[in-house]
Amino acid sequence: MDIDFGGPPEYYCDSVQVTANAWSVIFNLGLGTDRPKEQKTFAVVRMSPQHAKALHGLLGNTINAYERELGEIPMPQLPHLDGGLDEGADDGD
């Protein structure tokens, strides 16, 4: 049974591809496949680099609080997750 509460749609996402240019950061949200570089995209979120940087801070704070309360979140050891970056990308740190 579908229940419409009148709010925005909610999605479960287990795959995110991020690209950027001078004016935007683009998140392709989707569900992963058995091929690491492929996903079935169901939503695209675009924001300014400034907004993306603010989101980065909010996510970091949220994860830190979660881990303080519930323990470290284990990460799977998958080659395409090495450092959380696509091949050749540089996070500037």
CSV table of N, CA and C in Angstrom, one decimal:
chain,number,residue,atom,x,y,z
A,1,MET,N,0.8,-1.2,0.0
A,1,MET,CA,0.0,0.0,0.0
A,1,MET,C,0.9,1.2,0.0
A,2,ASP,N,0.7,2.2,-0.9
A,2,ASP,CA,1.4,3.4,-1.0
A,2,ASP,C,0.6,4.5,-0.2
A,3,ILE,N,1.4,5.1,0.7
A,3,ILE,CA,0.8,6.2,1.5
A,3,ILE,C,1.5,7.5,1.2
A,4,ASP,N,0.7,8.5,0.7
A,4,ASP,CA,1.3,9.7,0.4
A,4,ASP,C,1.0,10.7,1.5
A,5,PHE,N,2.1,11.1,2.3
A,5,PHE,CA,1.9,12.0,3.4
A,5,PHE,C,2.1,13.5,2.9
A,6,GLY,N,2.3,13.7,1.6
A,6,GLY,CA,2.4,15.0,1.1
A,6,GLY,C,3.8,15.7,1.2
A,7,GLY,N,4.7,14.9,1.7
A,7,GLY,CA,6.1,15.4,1.9
A,7,GLY,C,6.9,15.1,0.7
A,8,PRO,N,8.2,15.4,0.7
A,8,PRO,CA,9.1,15.1,-0.3
A,8,PRO,C,9.3,13.6,-0.4
A,9,PRO,N,9.7,13.0,-1.5
A,9,PRO,CA,9.9,11.6,-1.6
A,9,PRO,C,11.2,11.2,-0.8
A,10,GLU,N,11.2,10.0,-0.3
A,10,GLU,CA,12.4,9.5,0.4
A,10,GLU,C,13.0,8.4,-0.3
A,11,TYR,N,14.3,8.3,-0.4
A,11,TYR,CA,15.0,7.2,-1.1
A,11,TYR,C,16.1,6.6,-0.2
A,12,TYR,N,16.4,5.4,-0.4
A,12,TYR,CA,17.6,4.7,0.1
A,12,TYR,C,18.6,4.8,-0.9
A,13,CYS,N,19.8,5.2,-0.6
A,13,CYS,CA,20.9,5.4,-1.5
A,13,CYS,C,22.1,4.6,-0.9
A,14,ASP,N,22.7,3.8,-1.8
A,14,ASP,CA,24.0,3.1,-1.3
A,14,ASP,C,25.1,3.4,-2.3
A,15,SER,N,24.9,4.3,-3.2
A,15,SER,CA,26.0,4.6,-4.2
A,15,SER,C,25.9,6.1,-4.5
A,16,VAL,N,27.0,6.8,-4.4
A,16,VAL,CA,27.0,8.2,-4.7
A,16,VAL,C,28.2,8.5,-5.6
A,17,GLN,N,28.0,9.1,-6.8
A,17,GLN,CA,29.1,9.6,-7.6
A,17,GLN,C,29.1,11.1,-7.6
A,18,VAL,N,30.2,11.7,-7.3
A,18,VAL,CA,30.4,13.1,-7.2
A,18,VAL,C,31.3,13.7,-8.2
A,19,THR,N,30.8,14.8,-8.9
A,19,THR,CA,31.6,15.5,-9.9
A,19,THR,C,31.5,17.0,-9.5
A,20,ALA,N,32.4,17.8,-10.0
A,20,ALA,CA,32.4,19.2,-9.7
A,20,ALA,C,33.0,20.0,-10.9
A,21,ASN,N,32.5,21.2,-11.0
A,21,ASN,CA,33.1,22.2,-11.9
A,21,ASN,C,33.2,23.5,-11.2
A,22,ALA,N,33.5,24.6,-11.8
A,22,ALA,CA,33.8,25.8,-11.1
A,22,ALA,C,32.5,26.4,-10.4
A,23,TRP,N,31.3,26.0,-10.8
A,23,TRP,CA,30.1,26.6,-10.3
A,23,TRP,C,29.2,25.6,-9.5
A,24,SER,N,29.5,24.3,-9.7
A,24,SER,CA,28.6,23.3,-9.0
A,24,SER,C,29.3,22.1,-8.6
A,25,VAL,N,28.7,21.5,-7.6
A,25,VAL,CA,29.1,20.1,-7.2
A,25,VAL,C,27.9,19.3,-7.4
A,26,ILE,N,28.0,18.2,-8.1
A,26,ILE,CA,26.9,17.3,-8.5
A,26,ILE,C,27.0,16.0,-7.9
A,27,PHE,N,25.9,15.6,-7.2
A,27,PHE,CA,25.8,14.3,-6.6
A,27,PHE,C,24.8,13.4,-7.4
A,28,ASN,N,25.3,12.3,-7.9
A,28,ASN,CA,24.4,11.3,-8.6
A,28,ASN,C,24.1,10.3,-7.5
A,29,LEU,N,22.9,10.2,-7.1
A,29,LEU,CA,22.5,9.3,-6.0
A,29,LEU,C,21.8,8.1,-6.7
A,30,GLY,N,22.2,6.9,-6.2
A,30,GLY,CA,21.6,5.7,-6.8
A,30,GLY,C,21.8,4.5,-6.0
A,31,LEU,N,21.6,3.4,-6.6
A,31,LEU,CA,21.8,2.1,-6.1
A,31,LEU,C,22.9,1.4,-6.8
A,32,GLY,N,23.8,0.8,-6.1
A,32,GLY,CA,25.0,0.2,-6.7
A,32,GLY,C,24.7,-1.1,-7.4
A,33,THR,N,25.6,-1.4,-8.3
A,33,THR,CA,25.4,-2.7,-9.0
A,33,THR,C,26.6,-3.6,-8.7
A,34,ASP,N,26.8,-4.7,-9.3
A,34,ASP,CA,27.9,-5.6,-9.1
A,34,ASP,C,29.2,-5.0,-9.7
A,35,ARG,N,29.1,-3.9,-10.5
A,35,ARG,CA,30.3,-3.3,-11.1
A,35,ARG,C,30.5,-2.0,-10.3
A,36,PRO,N,31.7,-1.8,-9.7
A,36,PRO,CA,31.9,-0.7,-8.8
A,36,PRO,C,31.8,0.7,-9.5
A,37,LYS,N,32.0,0.8,-10.7
A,37,LYS,CA,32.0,2.1,-11.4
A,37,LYS,C,30.6,2.4,-12.0
A,38,GLU,N,29.6,1.5,-11.8
A,38,GLU,CA,28.3,1.7,-12.3
A,38,GLU,C,27.3,1.8,-11.2
A,39,GLN,N,26.2,2.6,-11.5
A,39,GLN,CA,25.1,2.6,-10.5
A,39,GLN,C,23.9,3.0,-11.3
A,40,LYS,N,22.8,2.7,-10.7
A,40,LYS,CA,21.5,3.0,-11.2
A,40,LYS,C,21.0,4.3,-10.5
A,41,THR,N,21.2,5.5,-11.2
A,41,THR,CA,20.9,6.8,-10.6
A,41,THR,C,19.4,7.0,-10.6
A,42,PHE,N,18.9,7.5,-9.5
A,42,PHE,CA,17.5,7.9,-9.3
A,42,PHE,C,17.3,9.3,-9.0
A,43,ALA,N,18.4,10.0,-8.6
A,43,ALA,CA,18.3,11.4,-8.3
A,43,ALA,C,19.6,12.1,-8.5
A,44,VAL,N,19.6,13.4,-9.0
A,44,VAL,CA,20.8,14.2,-9.1
A,44,VAL,C,20.6,15.4,-8.3
A,45,VAL,N,21.6,15.7,-7.4
A,45,VAL,CA,21.5,16.9,-6.5
A,45,VAL,C,22.7,17.8,-6.9
A,46,ARG,N,22.4,19.0,-7.2
A,46,ARG,CA,23.4,20.0,-7.6
A,46,ARG,C,23.4,21.1,-6.5
A,47,MET,N,24.6,21.6,-6.2
A,47,MET,CA,24.7,22.7,-5.2
A,47,MET,C,26.0,23.5,-5.5
A,48,SER,N,26.1,24.7,-4.9
A,48,SER,CA,27.3,25.5,-5.1
A,48,SER,C,28.4,24.8,-4.3
A,49,PRO,N,29.7,25.1,-4.7
A,49,PRO,CA,30.8,24.6,-3.9
A,49,PRO,C,30.7,25.1,-2.5
A,50,GLN,N,30.2,26.3,-2.2
A,50,GLN,CA,30.1,26.7,-0.9
A,50,GLN,C,29.1,25.9,-0.1
A,51,HIS,N,28.0,25.6,-0.7
A,51,HIS,CA,27.0,24.8,0.0
A,51,HIS,C,27.6,23.4,0.2
A,52,ALA,N,28.3,22.8,-0.8
A,52,ALA,CA,28.9,21.5,-0.6
A,52,ALA,C,29.9,21.5,0.5
A,53,LYS,N,30.7,22.5,0.7
A,53,LYS,CA,31.6,22.6,1.8
A,53,LYS,C,30.9,22.7,3.1
A,54,ALA,N,29.8,23.4,3.2
A,54,ALA,CA,29.0,23.4,4.4
A,54,ALA,C,28.4,22.1,4.7
A,55,LEU,N,27.9,21.4,3.7
A,55,LEU,CA,27.4,20.0,3.8
A,55,LEU,C,28.5,19.1,4.4
A,56,HIS,N,29.7,19.2,3.8
A,56,HIS,CA,30.9,18.4,4.3
A,56,HIS,C,31.1,18.6,5.8
A,57,GLY,N,31.0,19.8,6.3
A,57,GLY,CA,31.1,20.1,7.7
A,57,GLY,C,30.0,19.4,8.5
A,58,LEU,N,28.8,19.6,8.0
A,58,LEU,CA,27.6,19.0,8.7
A,58,LEU,C,27.7,17.5,8.8
A,59,LEU,N,28.1,16.9,7.7
A,59,LEU,CA,28.2,15.4,7.7
A,59,LEU,C,29.3,14.9,8.6
A,60,GLY,N,30.5,15.7,8.6
A,60,GLY,CA,31.6,15.3,9.5
A,60,GLY,C,31.1,15.4,11.0
A,61,ASN,N,30.4,16.5,11.3
A,61,ASN,CA,29.9,16.6,12.7
A,61,ASN,C,28.9,15.5,13.1
A,62,THR,N,28.0,15.2,12.1
A,62,THR,CA,27.1,14.1,12.4
A,62,THR,C,27.7,12.8,12.6
A,63,ILE,N,28.7,12.4,11.7
A,63,ILE,CA,29.4,11.1,11.8
A,63,ILE,C,30.2,11.1,13.1
A,64,ASN,N,30.9,12.2,13.5
A,64,ASN,CA,31.6,12.2,14.7
A,64,ASN,C,30.7,12.0,15.9
A,65,ALA,N,29.6,12.7,16.0
A,65,ALA,CA,28.6,12.5,17.1
A,65,ALA,C,28.1,11.0,17.1
A,66,TYR,N,27.8,10.5,16.0
A,66,TYR,CA,27.3,9.1,15.9
A,66,TYR,C,28.4,8.2,16.5
A,67,GLU,N,29.6,8.3,16.1
A,67,GLU,CA,30.7,7.4,16.5
A,67,GLU,C,31.0,7.6,18.0
A,68,ARG,N,30.9,8.8,18.5
A,68,ARG,CA,31.1,9.0,20.0
A,68,ARG,C,30.1,8.3,20.8
A,69,GLU,N,28.8,8.3,20.3
A,69,GLU,CA,27.7,7.6,21.0
A,69,GLU,C,27.6,6.1,20.8
A,70,LEU,N,27.9,5.7,19.5
A,70,LEU,CA,27.6,4.3,19.2
A,70,LEU,C,28.8,3.5,18.8
A,71,GLY,N,30.0,4.1,18.7
A,71,GLY,CA,31.2,3.4,18.3
A,71,GLY,C,31.5,3.7,16.8
A,72,GLU,N,32.8,3.3,16.5
A,72,GLU,CA,33.3,3.6,15.1
A,72,GLU,C,32.5,2.8,14.1
A,73,ILE,N,32.2,3.5,13.0
A,73,ILE,CA,31.5,2.9,11.8
A,73,ILE,C,32.6,2.1,11.0
A,74,PRO,N,32.5,0.8,10.9
A,74,PRO,CA,33.5,0.0,10.1
A,74,PRO,C,33.2,0.3,8.6
A,75,MET,N,34.3,0.4,7.9
A,75,MET,CA,34.3,0.6,6.5
A,75,MET,C,34.7,-0.7,5.8
A,76,PRO,N,34.0,-1.1,4.7
A,76,PRO,CA,34.4,-2.3,4.0
A,76,PRO,C,35.8,-2.0,3.2
A,77,GLN,N,36.5,-3.0,3.1
A,77,GLN,CA,37.8,-2.9,2.3
A,77,GLN,C,37.6,-3.2,0.9
A,78,LEU,N,37.1,-2.3,0.1
A,78,LEU,CA,36.9,-2.4,-1.3
A,78,LEU,C,37.8,-1.5,-2.1
A,79,PRO,N,38.4,-2.0,-3.2
A,79,PRO,CA,39.4,-1.2,-3.9
A,79,PRO,C,38.8,0.2,-4.4
A,80,HIS,N,37.5,0.2,-4.8
A,80,HIS,CA,37.0,1.5,-5.3
A,80,HIS,C,36.6,2.4,-4.2
A,81,LEU,N,36.7,2.0,-2.9
A,81,LEU,CA,36.5,2.9,-1.8
A,81,LEU,C,37.8,3.4,-1.2
A,82,ASP,N,38.9,3.1,-1.8
A,82,ASP,CA,40.2,3.5,-1.2
A,82,ASP,C,40.3,5.0,-1.1
A,83,GLY,N,40.3,5.5,0.1
A,83,GLY,CA,40.3,6.9,0.3
A,83,GLY,C,39.0,7.6,0.0
A,84,GLY,N,38.0,6.9,-0.5
A,84,GLY,CA,36.8,7.5,-0.8
A,84,GLY,C,36.8,8.4,-2.0
A,85,LEU,N,37.8,8.3,-2.8
A,85,LEU,CA,38.0,9.2,-4.0
A,85,LEU,C,38.0,8.4,-5.2
A,86,ASP,N,37.6,9.0,-6.3
A,86,ASP,CA,37.8,8.3,-7.6
A,86,ASP,C,39.2,8.4,-8.0
A,87,GLU,N,39.6,7.5,-8.9
A,87,GLU,CA,41.0,7.4,-9.3
A,87,GLU,C,41.5,8.8,-9.8
A,88,GLY,N,42.6,9.2,-9.4
A,88,GLY,CA,43.2,10.5,-9.9
A,88,GLY,C,42.7,11.7,-9.2
A,89,ALA,N,41.7,11.6,-8.3
A,89,ALA,CA,41.2,12.8,-7.6
A,89,ALA,C,42.1,13.2,-6.5
A,90,ASP,N,42.0,14.4,-6.1
A,90,ASP,CA,42.8,14.9,-5.0
A,90,ASP,C,41.9,15.7,-4.1
A,91,ASP,N,41.9,15.4,-2.8
A,91,ASP,CA,41.0,16.0,-1.9
A,91,ASP,C,41.6,17.3,-1.3
A,92,GLY,N,42.8,17.6,-1.6
A,92,GLY,CA,43.4,18.9,-1.2
A,92,GLY,C,44.0,18.9,0.2
A,93,ASP,N,43.9,17.7,0.9
A,93,ASP,CA,44.5,17.7,2.3
A,93,ASP,C,45.9,17.3,2.3
